[in-house]
C-alpha positions in Angstrom: -67.5 38.8 -31.9 -69.1 38.4 -34.8 -71.4 41.2 -34.7 -74.0 39.8 -37.6 -74.9 36.8 -34.9 -77.6 36.4 -32.4 -75.3 35.6 -29.5 -76.9 31.8 -28.8 -79.1 31.5 -26.1 -79.4 28.3 -24.1 -82.1 25.8 -23.6 -82.8 22.1 -22.4 -81.7 19.2 -24.7 -85.0 18.3 -27.0 -84.5 14.2 -25.8 -84.8 15.7 -21.7 -86.8 18.1 -22.8 -90.1 16.0 -24.3 -90.6 14.1 -20.8 -90.2 17.4 -18.5 -92.4 20.6 -18.2 -89.8 22.8 -17.3 -89.1 25.9 -19.8 -87.3 25.1 -22.8 -86.1 28.6 -23.1 -83.0 29.9 -19.9 -82.6 32.6 -21.9 -79.5 35.1 -21.3 -77.7 36.2 -18.5 -75.9 39.6 -17.9 -73.1 39.0 -20.1 -74.5 37.5 -23.1 -77.6 39.8 -22.4 -75.5 43.0 -22.1 -73.3 41.6 -25.8 -76.3 41.2 -27.6 -77.4 45.0 -27.4 -74.3 45.6 -28.2 -74.9 44.9 -32.0 -78.3 47.7 -32.2 -77.3 50.1 -33.8 -79.6 52.4 -32.2 -81.3 53.9 -35.3 -82.7 57.2 -35.4 -85.6 55.7 -37.2 -86.4 53.2 -35.5 -87.9 50.2 -38.1 -88.4 48.2 -35.3 -90.9 50.1 -33.2 -93.8 50.1 -36.0 -93.3 46.5 -35.9 -93.9 46.1 -32.2 -98.1 46.8 -31.5 -97.6 48.2 -28.2 -95.3 50.8 -29.1 -92.0 50.1 -26.9 -88.9 52.0 -27.1 -86.9 49.5 -28.3 -83.6 51.2 -29.1 -84.0 52.8 -25.7 -84.3 49.8 -23.3 -81.3 48.0 -25.0 -79.4 51.1 -25.0 -79.8 50.5 -21.2 -78.7 47.0 -21.3 -76.0 47.2 -22.9 -74.5 49.9 -20.5 -76.2 47.3 -17.8 -78.4 49.9 -16.2 -80.9 47.2 -16.1 -83.2 48.8 -13.6 -84.0 52.1 -16.7 -84.1 49.2 -19.3 -87.6 48.2 -17.0 -88.7 52.1 -16.7 -88.3 52.2 -20.9 -90.3 49.4 -21.1 -93.2 49.6 -18.9 -93.7 52.4 -20.3 -95.5 50.9 -22.5 -96.1 47.1 -22.0 -97.4 45.6 -18.3 -96.8 42.2 -19.5 -92.2 42.0 -20.7 -91.5 38.6 -19.3 -94.6 36.8 -21.4 -94.2 39.0 -24.3 -90.5 38.1 -24.4 -91.8 34.1 -25.0 -94.7 34.6 -26.7 -94.5 37.3 -28.6 -93.9 36.7 -32.4 -90.7 38.6 -32.7 -89.5 36.8 -36.3 -92.4 38.8 -38.0 -92.6 42.2 -35.9 -89.9 43.7 -34.0 -87.1 41.5 -34.8 -88.7 41.4 -38.8 -87.7 44.5 -39.2 -84.7 45.3 -38.1 -81.9 47.6 -39.8 -79.2 44.2 -38.5 -81.4 41.7 -40.3 -80.6 42.6 -44.0 -76.8 41.8 -44.3 -77.1 39.6 -40.9 -79.5 37.8 -37.9 -81.8 41.2 -36.2 -81.3 42.2 -33.3 -82.6 39.3 -30.4 -85.1 41.5 -28.9 -87.7 39.4 -27.4 -84.6 38.0 -26.1 -83.1 40.9 -24.2 -86.6 42.0 -23.4 -87.7 38.7 -21.5 -84.4 39.4 -20.2 -85.0 42.7 -18.4 -88.1 41.1 -17.1 -86.6 38.3 -16.0 -84.1 40.6 -13.8 -86.4 43.0 -12.7 -88.5 40.0 -10.9 -85.2 38.9 -9.8 -84.4 42.3 -7.8 -87.7 43.1 -7.3 -88.6 46.1 -9.3 -92.0 47.1 -9.6 -93.1 49.8 -11.9 -94.6 53.1 -10.5 -98.2 53.3 -9.8 -100.3 57.0 -10.5 -99.9 59.6 -7.8 -103.3 60.6 -7.7 -107.1 58.6 -8.3 -109.7 60.9 -10.4 -112.4 58.6 -8.8 -113.3 57.2 -11.5 -114.8 53.8 -11.8 -113.9 51.4 -14.9 -114.8 48.2 -15.2 -112.9 45.3 -17.3 -113.7 41.8 -18.1 -111.0 39.5 -18.1 -107.7 38.8 -17.1 -106.1 38.1 -20.5 -103.2 40.1 -22.6 -105.7 42.3 -23.3 -107.8 43.1 -20.1 -104.7 43.0 -17.8 -103.4 46.2 -20.2 -106.1 47.7 -20.1 -106.7 47.8 -16.6 -103.2 49.0 -16.0 -102.4 51.4 -18.5 -106.1 53.5 -17.4 -104.7 53.2 -13.1 -102.1 54.5 -14.2 -103.5 57.7 -15.3 -106.0 57.5 -11.8 -108.7 55.4 -12.7 -110.7 52.8 -10.5 -110.2 50.3 -12.3 -112.0 46.3 -11.3 -111.2 43.2 -13.8 -114.1 40.3 -13.9 -112.3 37.3 -14.0 -114.9 33.9 -14.6 -111.8 31.5 -13.8 -110.1 31.3 -10.4 -107.3 31.4 -11.4 -106.4 35.3 -13.0 -104.4 35.5 -16.0 -106.7 34.3 -19.2 -104.9 32.5 -21.5 -101.9 33.4 -20.5 -103.0 31.2 -17.1 -105.0 28.2 -18.7 -103.5 28.2 -22.9 -100.1 27.9 -23.0 -97.8 25.8 -21.7 -95.7 25.5 -18.5 -92.4 25.4 -20.1 -92.9 27.9 -22.5 -94.9 30.1 -20.1 -94.3 29.6 -16.1 -96.7 30.3 -14.1 -95.7 30.9 -10.8 -92.5 32.9 -11.5 -93.4 34.7 -15.0 -97.6 34.8 -15.3 -98.0 34.9 -11.2 -95.8 38.4 -11.1 -97.4 40.1 -14.0 -100.5 40.0 -12.5 -99.4 41.1 -9.7 -97.4 44.1 -11.1 -100.6 45.0 -12.4 -102.3 44.7 -8.7 -99.8 47.0 -7.3 -100.7 49.3 -9.7 -104.1 49.5 -7.7 -105.9 47.2 -9.5 -108.2 44.6 -7.7 -109.4 41.5 -9.1 -112.0 39.5 -9.0 -112.1 36.0 -9.9 -115.3 32.9 -10.3 -117.5 36.3 -11.9 -119.1 34.9 -14.6 -120.1 38.3 -16.6 -123.5 37.7 -18.1 -124.5 35.5 -15.4 -123.3 36.0 -12.1 -123.7 40.2 -13.1 -124.3 42.4 -16.3 -122.7 44.7 -17.8 -125.8 46.3 -18.3 -125.8 46.0 -14.5 -121.8 47.2 -13.7 -122.9 50.8 -15.2 -126.7 51.2 -14.1 -126.4 49.5 -10.3 -123.0 49.6 -9.8 -121.2 53.4 -10.5 -119.2 52.1 -13.3 -118.3 54.5 -15.9 -117.1 52.7 -18.9 -116.7 48.9 -19.4 -113.6 47.2 -21.4 -114.7 43.8 -23.1 -111.7 41.9 -23.1 -113.0 38.1 -22.8 -111.6 36.1 -25.4 -113.0 33.8 -27.7 -112.9 30.2 -25.3 -115.0 28.2 -28.0 -113.5 26.2 -30.1 -114.3 24.7 -33.7 -114.7 21.4 -34.7 -114.7 20.3 -38.4 -117.9 18.5 -38.0 -116.9 15.0 -40.1 -117.8 11.4 -38.4 -116.6 10.1 -35.1 -115.9 13.6 -33.7 -118.4 13.1 -30.5 -116.4 9.8 -29.9 -114.2 9.0 -26.2 -111.0 9.7 -26.6 -112.1 13.3 -29.2 -111.3 17.1 -27.0 -111.3 21.0 -28.0 -106.9 21.9 -27.7 -108.8 24.2 -24.9 -110.4 21.6 -22.8 -107.1 19.3 -23.5 -104.5 22.2 -22.3 -106.6 24.6 -19.5 -107.1 20.8 -17.7 -102.2 20.7 -18.5 -101.9 24.9 -17.5 -104.7 25.0 -14.8 -105.4 22.5 -13.1 -102.4 21.2 -12.8 -103.3 17.5 -14.7 -99.3 17.7 -16.0 -98.1 16.9 -12.1 -98.8 13.8 -10.0 -99.3 15.9 -6.6 -103.2 17.0 -8.7 -105.8 14.7 -8.8 -107.3 16.2 -12.4 -108.1 14.0 -14.8 -106.7 14.2 -17.7 -106.7 11.4 -20.8 -102.6 11.5 -22.1 -103.2 8.3 -24.6 -100.8 6.8 -26.1 -101.3 7.9 -29.9 -102.3 11.5 -30.5 -103.5 13.4 -32.9 -103.4 17.0 -32.8 -105.5 18.6 -35.8 -104.2 22.1 -37.0 -101.1 24.2 -37.6 -101.1 26.9 -35.3 -99.1 27.6 -32.2 -102.0 25.7 -29.9 -101.7 23.2 -31.8 -98.1 23.0 -31.7 -98.8 23.3 -27.5 -101.5 20.6 -27.5 -98.8 18.1 -29.6 -95.5 18.8 -27.2 -97.9 19.2 -24.0 -99.5 14.6 -24.8 -95.6 14.4 -25.7 -94.4 14.9 -22.7 -97.5 13.2 -20.7 -95.6 9.7 -22.4 -97.9 9.9 -26.0 -96.6 9.5 -29.7 -98.2 12.5 -31.2 -98.5 13.4 -34.6 -99.7 16.7 -36.7 -102.2 17.1 -38.5 -102.1 19.6 -41.1 -103.7 19.8 -44.0 -101.5 22.7 -45.9 -97.8 22.5 -46.1 -94.9 23.5 -43.8 -94.1 26.9 -45.8 -97.8 28.1 -44.3 -98.1 26.4 -41.0 -99.8 29.4 -39.0 -97.8 28.3 -35.9 -93.7 30.4 -35.2 -91.2 29.0 -36.5 -89.5 28.2 -33.6 -92.3 26.4 -32.0 -92.6 23.9 -35.1 -88.8 23.4 -34.1 -88.6 22.9 -30.9 -91.7 20.3 -31.4 -90.2 17.9 -34.6 -87.0 18.5 -32.6 -87.8 16.6 -29.4 -89.9 14.1 -32.3 -93.5 15.0 -32.9 -94.4 13.8 -35.8 -95.9 15.6 -38.8 -98.5 15.0 -41.6 -98.6 17.8 -43.8 -100.7 18.0 -46.6 -103.7 15.9 -45.0 -106.7 15.8 -43.9 -109.3 14.2 -40.8 -111.9 12.7 -43.3 -113.3 10.5 -40.3 -113.2 9.4 -36.7 -113.2 5.8 -36.5 -114.4 4.2 -33.0 -114.5 0.7 -31.5 -117.8 -1.0 -30.8 -118.1 1.1 -27.0 -116.9 4.0 -28.5 -113.6 4.8 -28.3 -111.1 6.1 -30.6 -109.3 3.6 -32.5 -107.7 5.7 -35.2 -108.3 8.6 -37.9 -108.7 8.3 -42.2 -107.3 11.0 -43.2 -107.0 11.8 -47.2 -103.7 13.2 -48.6 -104.2 17.2 -50.4 -102.9 20.0 -52.7 -102.9 22.7 -52.8 -104.5 24.9 -55.5 -105.6 29.1 -56.2 -105.3 31.0 -53.4 -108.7 31.7 -51.3 -109.6 34.5 -49.2 -106.3 34.5 -46.3 -104.1 35.0 -49.7 -103.5 31.3 -48.9 -103.0 27.6 -51.7 -106.5 26.3 -50.9 -105.9 22.8 -50.3 -107.3 20.5 -53.2 -108.6 16.2 -51.6 -107.1 13.9 -53.6 -108.8 11.5 -55.0 -108.2 8.1 -54.1 -105.6 8.9 -51.4 -107.0 7.9 -47.8 -105.3 6.2 -45.6 -105.6 5.1 -41.8 -103.5 6.6 -38.6 -103.8 4.5 -35.3 -104.1 6.7 -32.7 -106.8 6.5 -29.2 -107.3 10.3 -29.0 -107.6 13.0 -31.6 -107.1 16.8 -30.1 -108.8 19.4 -32.7 -106.8 22.5 -32.9 -108.6 24.7 -35.2 -108.8 28.0 -33.9 -111.9 29.8 -31.2 -114.7 32.3 -31.4 -116.4 34.3 -28.4 -118.9 33.4 -25.8 -121.8 34.9 -27.0 -123.8 35.2 -23.1 -121.6 38.5 -22.9 -122.7 39.9 -26.2 -126.6 38.3 -26.0 -127.0 40.0 -22.1 -125.6 43.8 -22.9 -128.0 46.0 -24.6 -127.7 47.0 -27.9 -123.9 45.7 -28.6 -123.4 44.9 -32.1 -121.6 41.5 -33.3 -120.5 40.6 -36.8 -122.0 36.9 -38.5 -118.5 35.2 -36.9 -120.1 35.9 -33.0 -117.4 38.4 -32.1 -118.6 42.2 -31.6 -118.1 44.5 -33.4 -115.5 47.8 -31.8 -113.2 50.8 -33.6 -109.8 48.9 -34.3 -108.2 52.8 -32.8 -109.9 53.0 -29.2 -112.1 50.3 -29.3 -115.2 51.5 -28.6 -118.1 49.4 -29.1 -121.7 49.9 -30.8 -122.5 50.9 -27.0 -121.7 54.0 -25.6 -119.2 53.9 -22.2 -118.5 49.7 -23.3 -115.8 49.4 -25.3 -114.1 45.9 -26.8 -110.4 44.2 -27.7 -108.8 41.6 -28.3 -110.0 38.2 -29.3 -113.5 38.7 -28.4 -113.5 41.2 -31.3 -111.4 39.3 -33.8 -111.3 35.6 -33.2 -108.1 34.0 -32.0 -105.2 35.7 -32.8 -101.8 36.3 -30.9 -101.1 37.2 -27.0 -99.4 41.0 -28.5 -102.6 41.9 -30.7 -104.8 41.5 -27.7 -102.1 43.9 -26.0 -102.1 46.1 -28.7 -106.0 46.2 -28.0 -105.9 46.5 -24.5 -104.1 49.3 -24.8 -106.3 50.9 -27.8 -109.2 51.0 -25.4 -107.5 52.3 -22.0 -106.9 55.6 -24.4 -110.7 55.5 -25.8 -111.4 55.3 -22.2 -109.8 58.2 -21.4 -110.8 60.3 -24.1 -114.2 59.3 -23.4 -114.5 59.7 -19.4 -112.5 63.0 -20.0 -115.2 64.5 -22.8 -112.4 64.5 -25.3 -113.8 62.2 -28.3 -116.5 59.8 -29.0 
């Protein structure tokens, strides 16, 4: 075995997977996992842990995998993370834990994400359940939203003995894990539902179909229902658009709507009645992970798919793995290209998209080179469906119905990074509701910080 290279992970063939919604990556078996774990140098000053937003003891769990004690590995991970099967699949490990792995200096880093996934999948298949708190402390905490931030915060608080209830607006818990990330990247029945059930086994209650700010307000939860603290992890579900001509045409979707129909409402399944305009030729505008998810979903629904992104491939914000998989499956990329108009027929249906070539100028405030238009470079892409994937912002419903809750100019809730404290005493927040759209693991980090802040607040230890 070449210790400088990762043990390869098995995947579906591109031609086959482009036509189904089954998981692309098969993950490691026991033999492969132990062989990959043997590559870990077990560093005393583990840089990989510095790159992990939720501070998993990475060398600790990998050492247990190498020895074949997978239950011990699961216990190590459970101390820090409530969602290992999710993180093992969707975390950008290449820029976090694996990006700091010492093995990666002279070879390939240890495949930390795939090992975490292996342990989580082994746990599910063998009925491993994380340990709940032995005693309750009698204090009630409400968590708004059952996405990665809310589930993490609730799980950590339950382990500390709090009586936690999550309030979810939709009919299924999971937030972006359920409605945003496609089945072929994150299976709902086996992975998401199991991890949610494990959080519930810690003692967390989940109430669905409760819209905070409409069904009940945060003020009412605290003043009338006896909740001593609230964590807002409601995400960022309000889509952004470009404001170009034709954007209101029939056949234009936000990526949020398109993916929600497919994922949460099972529109990709023939035995479900949920309508979805699959389209024959689809343009996806944007270059992030959500854009790749929308493009690869449209492809599986039978469309020819074009991704339109105004910067070059080096600036694509999506994970390298997702871009690689999209290309393998047949998604076409129009880079350094920006839409200027969506073309329609006389009945208002999309017939094409006028785009303009771009070149990169000086860096902007994000540090990426700003795209500049090239005059006279317009051309038309013939499409019948356009999916806008330009990011999202928080829905203002919660902030507008909660007394004393400060928001910034982007309508994001203002909260302390290290503990989630907002301007309203007893109300904490984290994840996309605070930062705007970001990654699952950063939302989990915010959930952990929020749980820590709430525990300190209710224990009288600070804040």
